[in-house]
mmCIF file of N, CA and C in Angstrom:
data_model
loop_
_atom_site.group_PDB
_atom_site.id
_atom_site.type_symbol
_atom_site.label_atom_id
_atom_site.label_comp_id
_atom_site.label_asym_id
_atom_site.label_seq_id
_atom_site.Cartn_x
_atom_site.Cartn_y
_atom_site.Cartn_z
ATOM 1 N N MET A 1 -50.941 0.157 -30.165
ATOM 2 C CA MET A 1 -50.919 -1.281 -30.381
ATOM 3 C C MET A 1 -49.475 -1.745 -30.547
ATOM 4 N N ILE A 2 -49.111 -2.749 -29.799
ATOM 5 C CA ILE A 2 -47.748 -3.282 -29.849
ATOM 6 C C ILE A 2 -47.641 -4.269 -31.012
ATOM 7 N N PRO A 3 -46.599 -4.153 -31.840
ATOM 8 C CA PRO A 3 -46.417 -5.111 -32.947
ATOM 9 C C PRO A 3 -46.255 -6.540 -32.407
ATOM 10 N N TRP A 4 -46.698 -7.520 -33.178
ATOM 11 C CA TRP A 4 -46.677 -8.910 -32.737
ATOM 12 C C TRP A 4 -45.278 -9.413 -32.421
ATOM 13 N N TRP A 5 -44.252 -8.879 -33.076
ATOM 14 C CA TRP A 5 -42.903 -9.403 -32.858
ATOM 15 C C TRP A 5 -42.276 -8.871 -31.568
ATOM 16 N N LYS A 6 -42.905 -7.924 -30.907
ATOM 17 C CA LYS A 6 -42.400 -7.417 -29.632
ATOM 18 C C LYS A 6 -43.205 -8.053 -28.500
ATOM 19 N N THR A 7 -43.254 -9.335 -28.521
ATOM 20 C CA THR A 7 -44.060 -10.106 -27.587
ATOM 21 C C THR A 7 -43.553 -9.955 -26.158
ATOM 22 N N ASP A 8 -44.454 -9.647 -25.220
ATOM 23 C CA ASP A 8 -44.119 -9.569 -23.797
ATOM 24 C C ASP A 8 -44.386 -10.892 -23.092
ATOM 25 N N PHE A 9 -45.356 -11.634 -23.611
ATOM 26 C CA PHE A 9 -45.749 -12.879 -22.970
ATOM 27 C C PHE A 9 -46.434 -13.767 -24.008
ATOM 28 N N PHE A 10 -46.612 -15.017 -23.635
ATOM 29 C CA PHE A 10 -47.472 -15.888 -24.433
ATOM 30 C C PHE A 10 -48.420 -16.590 -23.476
ATOM 31 N N GLU A 11 -49.517 -17.048 -24.014
ATOM 32 C CA GLU A 11 -50.569 -17.617 -23.181
ATOM 33 C C GLU A 11 -51.006 -18.965 -23.737
ATOM 34 N N LEU A 12 -51.120 -19.936 -22.852
ATOM 35 C CA LEU A 12 -51.709 -21.224 -23.202
ATOM 36 C C LEU A 12 -53.168 -21.160 -22.805
ATOM 37 N N ARG A 13 -54.040 -21.416 -23.770
ATOM 38 C CA ARG A 13 -55.478 -21.341 -23.497
ATOM 39 C C ARG A 13 -56.100 -22.724 -23.596
ATOM 40 N N TYR A 14 -56.985 -22.972 -22.667
ATOM 41 C CA TYR A 14 -57.680 -24.248 -22.604
ATOM 42 C C TYR A 14 -59.177 -24.008 -22.683
ATOM 43 N N GLU A 15 -59.906 -25.064 -22.964
ATOM 44 C CA GLU A 15 -61.361 -24.952 -23.015
ATOM 45 C C GLU A 15 -61.889 -24.451 -21.671
ATOM 46 N N ASN A 16 -61.355 -24.994 -20.593
ATOM 47 C CA ASN A 16 -61.677 -24.498 -19.262
ATOM 48 C C ASN A 16 -60.743 -23.319 -18.997
ATOM 49 N N GLN A 17 -61.258 -22.109 -19.062
ATOM 50 C CA GLN A 17 -60.436 -20.910 -18.954
ATOM 51 C C GLN A 17 -59.709 -20.794 -17.617
ATOM 52 N N ASN A 18 -60.159 -21.508 -16.612
ATOM 53 C CA ASN A 18 -59.463 -21.499 -15.323
ATOM 54 C C ASN A 18 -58.082 -22.139 -15.419
ATOM 55 N N ASN A 19 -57.865 -22.935 -16.468
ATOM 56 C CA ASN A 19 -56.574 -23.603 -16.667
ATOM 57 C C ASN A 19 -55.606 -22.775 -17.502
ATOM 58 N N ASN A 20 -56.056 -21.644 -18.051
ATOM 59 C CA ASN A 20 -55.184 -20.803 -18.878
ATOM 60 C C ASN A 20 -53.976 -20.349 -18.076
ATOM 61 N N LYS A 21 -52.833 -20.245 -18.767
ATOM 62 C CA LYS A 21 -51.599 -19.813 -18.111
ATOM 63 C C LYS A 21 -50.893 -18.801 -18.999
ATOM 64 N N LYS A 22 -50.369 -17.747 -18.396
ATOM 65 C CA LYS A 22 -49.572 -16.755 -19.108
ATOM 66 C C LYS A 22 -48.121 -16.911 -18.682
ATOM 67 N N TYR A 23 -47.230 -16.836 -19.640
ATOM 68 C CA TYR A 23 -45.802 -16.908 -19.387
ATOM 69 C C TYR A 23 -45.180 -15.609 -19.884
ATOM 70 N N PHE A 24 -44.540 -14.884 -18.988
ATOM 71 C CA PHE A 24 -43.913 -13.615 -19.323
ATOM 72 C C PHE A 24 -42.429 -13.843 -19.562
ATOM 73 N N TYR A 25 -41.928 -13.241 -20.618
ATOM 74 C CA TYR A 25 -40.527 -13.430 -20.971
ATOM 75 C C TYR A 25 -39.998 -12.135 -21.562
ATOM 76 N N SER A 26 -38.853 -11.729 -21.118
ATOM 77 C CA SER A 26 -38.230 -10.512 -21.633
ATOM 78 C C SER A 26 -37.297 -10.887 -22.779
ATOM 79 N N TRP A 27 -37.727 -10.616 -24.000
ATOM 80 C CA TRP A 27 -36.923 -10.929 -25.181
ATOM 81 C C TRP A 27 -35.827 -9.885 -25.355
ATOM 82 N N ASN A 28 -34.691 -10.303 -25.838
ATOM 83 C CA ASN A 28 -33.613 -9.371 -26.146
ATOM 84 C C ASN A 28 -33.916 -8.651 -27.448
ATOM 85 N N GLY A 29 -33.643 -7.375 -27.498
ATOM 86 C CA GLY A 29 -33.791 -6.631 -28.745
ATOM 87 C C GLY A 29 -35.225 -6.511 -29.192
ATOM 88 N N GLU A 30 -35.471 -6.862 -30.409
ATOM 89 C CA GLU A 30 -36.775 -6.673 -31.042
ATOM 90 C C GLU A 30 -37.650 -7.919 -30.969
ATOM 91 N N GLY A 31 -37.776 -8.473 -29.796
ATOM 92 C CA GLY A 31 -38.695 -9.585 -29.602
ATOM 93 C C GLY A 31 -38.305 -10.824 -30.385
ATOM 94 N N LEU A 32 -39.275 -11.409 -31.089
ATOM 95 C CA LEU A 32 -39.064 -12.677 -31.785
ATOM 96 C C LEU A 32 -38.161 -12.556 -33.006
ATOM 97 N N ARG A 33 -37.825 -11.352 -33.401
ATOM 98 C CA ARG A 33 -36.939 -11.174 -34.551
ATOM 99 C C ARG A 33 -35.572 -11.809 -34.325
ATOM 100 N N TYR A 34 -35.139 -11.904 -33.060
ATOM 101 C CA TYR A 34 -33.813 -12.450 -32.802
ATOM 102 C C TYR A 34 -33.697 -13.877 -33.304
ATOM 103 N N GLU A 35 -34.800 -14.625 -33.295
ATOM 104 C CA GLU A 35 -34.750 -16.005 -33.779
ATOM 105 C C GLU A 35 -34.407 -16.052 -35.253
ATOM 106 N N ILE A 36 -35.008 -15.181 -36.031
ATOM 107 C CA ILE A 36 -34.728 -15.150 -37.468
ATOM 108 C C ILE A 36 -33.292 -14.713 -37.706
ATOM 109 N N GLN A 37 -32.853 -13.695 -36.985
ATOM 110 C CA GLN A 37 -31.482 -13.206 -37.131
ATOM 111 C C GLN A 37 -30.481 -14.299 -36.768
ATOM 112 N N GLU A 38 -30.744 -14.991 -35.681
ATOM 113 C CA GLU A 38 -29.824 -16.051 -35.243
ATOM 114 C C GLU A 38 -29.825 -17.218 -36.230
ATOM 115 N N PHE A 39 -30.981 -17.547 -36.760
ATOM 116 C CA PHE A 39 -31.085 -18.608 -37.761
ATOM 117 C C PHE A 39 -30.253 -18.277 -38.997
ATOM 118 N N MET A 40 -30.368 -17.034 -39.463
ATOM 119 C CA MET A 40 -29.591 -16.614 -40.631
ATOM 120 C C MET A 40 -28.096 -16.630 -40.333
ATOM 121 N N ALA A 41 -27.714 -16.243 -39.125
ATOM 122 C CA ALA A 41 -26.299 -16.279 -38.741
ATOM 123 C C ALA A 41 -25.776 -17.717 -38.728
ATOM 124 N N CYS A 42 -26.606 -18.653 -38.297
ATOM 125 C CA CYS A 42 -26.197 -20.065 -38.301
ATOM 126 C C CYS A 42 -25.945 -20.548 -39.728
ATOM 127 N N ILE A 43 -26.838 -20.182 -40.642
ATOM 128 C CA ILE A 43 -26.663 -20.585 -42.040
ATOM 129 C C ILE A 43 -25.375 -19.988 -42.594
ATOM 130 N N TYR A 44 -25.197 -18.703 -42.380
ATOM 131 C CA TYR A 44 -24.036 -17.992 -42.919
ATOM 132 C C TYR A 44 -22.727 -18.541 -42.360
ATOM 133 N N ASN A 45 -22.722 -18.897 -41.071
ATOM 134 C CA ASN A 45 -21.502 -19.366 -40.402
ATOM 135 C C ASN A 45 -21.393 -20.884 -40.325
ATOM 136 N N HIS A 46 -22.285 -21.603 -41.014
ATOM 137 C CA HIS A 46 -22.262 -23.071 -41.072
ATOM 138 C C HIS A 46 -22.302 -23.695 -39.666
ATOM 139 N N ARG A 47 -23.190 -23.173 -38.811
ATOM 140 C CA ARG A 47 -23.363 -23.699 -37.451
ATOM 141 C C ARG A 47 -24.728 -24.351 -37.331
ATOM 142 N N LEU A 48 -24.826 -25.324 -36.446
ATOM 143 C CA LEU A 48 -26.115 -25.971 -36.181
ATOM 144 C C LEU A 48 -26.778 -25.466 -34.912
ATOM 145 N N LYS A 49 -26.007 -24.766 -34.059
ATOM 146 C CA LYS A 49 -26.591 -24.272 -32.814
ATOM 147 C C LYS A 49 -25.789 -23.063 -32.329
ATOM 148 N N THR A 50 -26.418 -22.285 -31.454
ATOM 149 C CA THR A 50 -25.767 -21.149 -30.817
ATOM 150 C C THR A 50 -26.279 -21.060 -29.387
ATOM 151 N N ALA A 51 -25.731 -20.150 -28.630
ATOM 152 C CA ALA A 51 -26.199 -19.962 -27.256
ATOM 153 C C ALA A 51 -27.623 -19.412 -27.244
ATOM 154 N N ARG A 52 -27.984 -18.655 -28.276
ATOM 155 C CA ARG A 52 -29.320 -18.052 -28.322
ATOM 156 C C ARG A 52 -30.379 -18.987 -28.895
ATOM 157 N N LEU A 53 -29.992 -19.867 -29.789
ATOM 158 C CA LEU A 53 -30.963 -20.740 -30.458
ATOM 159 C C LEU A 53 -30.355 -22.129 -30.576
ATOM 160 N N ARG A 54 -30.731 -22.986 -29.644
ATOM 161 C CA ARG A 54 -30.182 -24.346 -29.630
ATOM 162 C C ARG A 54 -30.833 -25.203 -30.714
ATOM 163 N N HIS A 55 -30.117 -26.221 -31.127
ATOM 164 C CA HIS A 55 -30.595 -27.127 -32.169
ATOM 165 C C HIS A 55 -31.931 -27.758 -31.764
ATOM 166 N N SER A 56 -32.046 -28.203 -30.527
ATOM 167 C CA SER A 56 -33.290 -28.850 -30.071
ATOM 168 C C SER A 56 -34.470 -27.884 -30.133
ATOM 169 N N GLU A 57 -34.236 -26.596 -29.870
ATOM 170 C CA GLU A 57 -35.310 -25.610 -29.954
ATOM 171 C C GLU A 57 -35.755 -25.411 -31.399
ATOM 172 N N SER A 58 -34.799 -25.362 -32.305
ATOM 173 C CA SER A 58 -35.132 -25.207 -33.725
ATOM 174 C C SER A 58 -35.951 -26.393 -34.221
ATOM 175 N N VAL A 59 -35.535 -27.592 -33.837
ATOM 176 C CA VAL A 59 -36.243 -28.804 -34.246
ATOM 177 C C VAL A 59 -37.655 -28.802 -33.665
ATOM 178 N N PHE A 60 -37.800 -28.431 -32.397
ATOM 179 C CA PHE A 60 -39.114 -28.398 -31.771
ATOM 180 C C PHE A 60 -40.027 -27.394 -32.470
ATOM 181 N N MET A 61 -39.514 -26.194 -32.766
ATOM 182 C CA MET A 61 -40.337 -25.178 -33.426
ATOM 183 C C MET A 61 -40.769 -25.647 -34.817
ATOM 184 N N ALA A 62 -39.856 -26.276 -35.552
ATOM 185 C CA ALA A 62 -40.197 -26.777 -36.883
ATOM 186 C C ALA A 62 -41.274 -27.861 -36.775
ATOM 187 N N HIS A 63 -41.141 -28.748 -35.798
ATOM 188 C CA HIS A 63 -42.132 -29.808 -35.598
ATOM 189 C C HIS A 63 -43.501 -29.210 -35.254
ATOM 190 N N ALA A 64 -43.524 -28.229 -34.362
ATOM 191 C CA ALA A 64 -44.784 -27.590 -33.979
ATOM 192 C C ALA A 64 -45.445 -26.929 -35.182
ATOM 193 N N MET A 65 -44.656 -26.276 -36.024
ATOM 194 C CA MET A 65 -45.217 -25.628 -37.212
ATOM 195 C C MET A 65 -45.750 -26.659 -38.204
ATOM 196 N N GLN A 66 -45.052 -27.788 -38.354
ATOM 197 C CA GLN A 66 -45.528 -28.850 -39.244
ATOM 198 C C GLN A 66 -46.842 -29.425 -38.736
ATOM 199 N N GLN A 67 -46.925 -29.633 -37.429
ATOM 200 C CA GLN A 67 -48.157 -30.164 -36.829
ATOM 201 C C GLN A 67 -49.321 -29.209 -37.087
ATOM 202 N N PHE A 68 -49.076 -27.918 -36.888
ATOM 203 C CA PHE A 68 -50.118 -26.923 -37.094
ATOM 204 C C PHE A 68 -50.556 -26.891 -38.554
ATOM 205 N N LYS A 69 -49.589 -26.887 -39.457
ATOM 206 C CA LYS A 69 -49.896 -26.833 -40.893
ATOM 207 C C LYS A 69 -50.696 -28.057 -41.327
ATOM 208 N N ALA A 70 -50.398 -29.210 -40.748
ATOM 209 C CA ALA A 70 -51.097 -30.449 -41.079
ATOM 210 C C ALA A 70 -52.454 -30.549 -40.371
ATOM 211 N N GLY A 71 -52.738 -29.613 -39.467
ATOM 212 C CA GLY A 71 -54.018 -29.631 -38.762
ATOM 213 C C GLY A 71 -54.063 -30.581 -37.584
ATOM 214 N N ARG A 72 -52.903 -31.077 -37.162
ATOM 215 C CA ARG A 72 -52.859 -31.977 -36.008
ATOM 216 C C ARG A 72 -52.805 -31.169 -34.721
ATOM 217 N N ASN A 73 -53.513 -31.644 -33.722
ATOM 218 C CA ASN A 73 -53.580 -30.977 -32.414
ATOM 219 C C ASN A 73 -54.096 -29.555 -32.539
ATOM 220 N N VAL A 74 -54.994 -29.318 -33.488
ATOM 221 C CA VAL A 74 -55.585 -28.001 -33.714
ATOM 222 C C VAL A 74 -57.092 -28.128 -33.556
ATOM 223 N N ASP A 75 -57.659 -27.271 -32.745
ATOM 224 C CA ASP A 75 -59.097 -27.220 -32.574
ATOM 225 C C ASP A 75 -59.633 -25.977 -33.250
ATOM 226 N N ILE A 76 -60.544 -26.150 -34.189
ATOM 227 C CA ILE A 76 -61.170 -25.029 -34.876
ATOM 228 C C ILE A 76 -62.333 -24.553 -34.006
ATOM 229 N N ILE A 77 -62.327 -23.259 -33.701
ATOM 230 C CA ILE A 77 -63.423 -22.732 -32.875
ATOM 231 C C ILE A 77 -64.172 -21.663 -33.655
#
């Protein structure tokens, strides 16, 4: 079993499974861990963005997590 942080792809799933799409991406290093490492480096070095993690990406991810936590755009199955 591959650990969740070594993600090879992500999948968008729809009610109509014919619309599902998989996106394959080769992450550098240990998968999604690089985001946390880069975030910590930004804090330590007083930066708002880097080549690996742009400011707009950070804002989008935070917004998506807030939406999920608030239950918006979430379908319980």
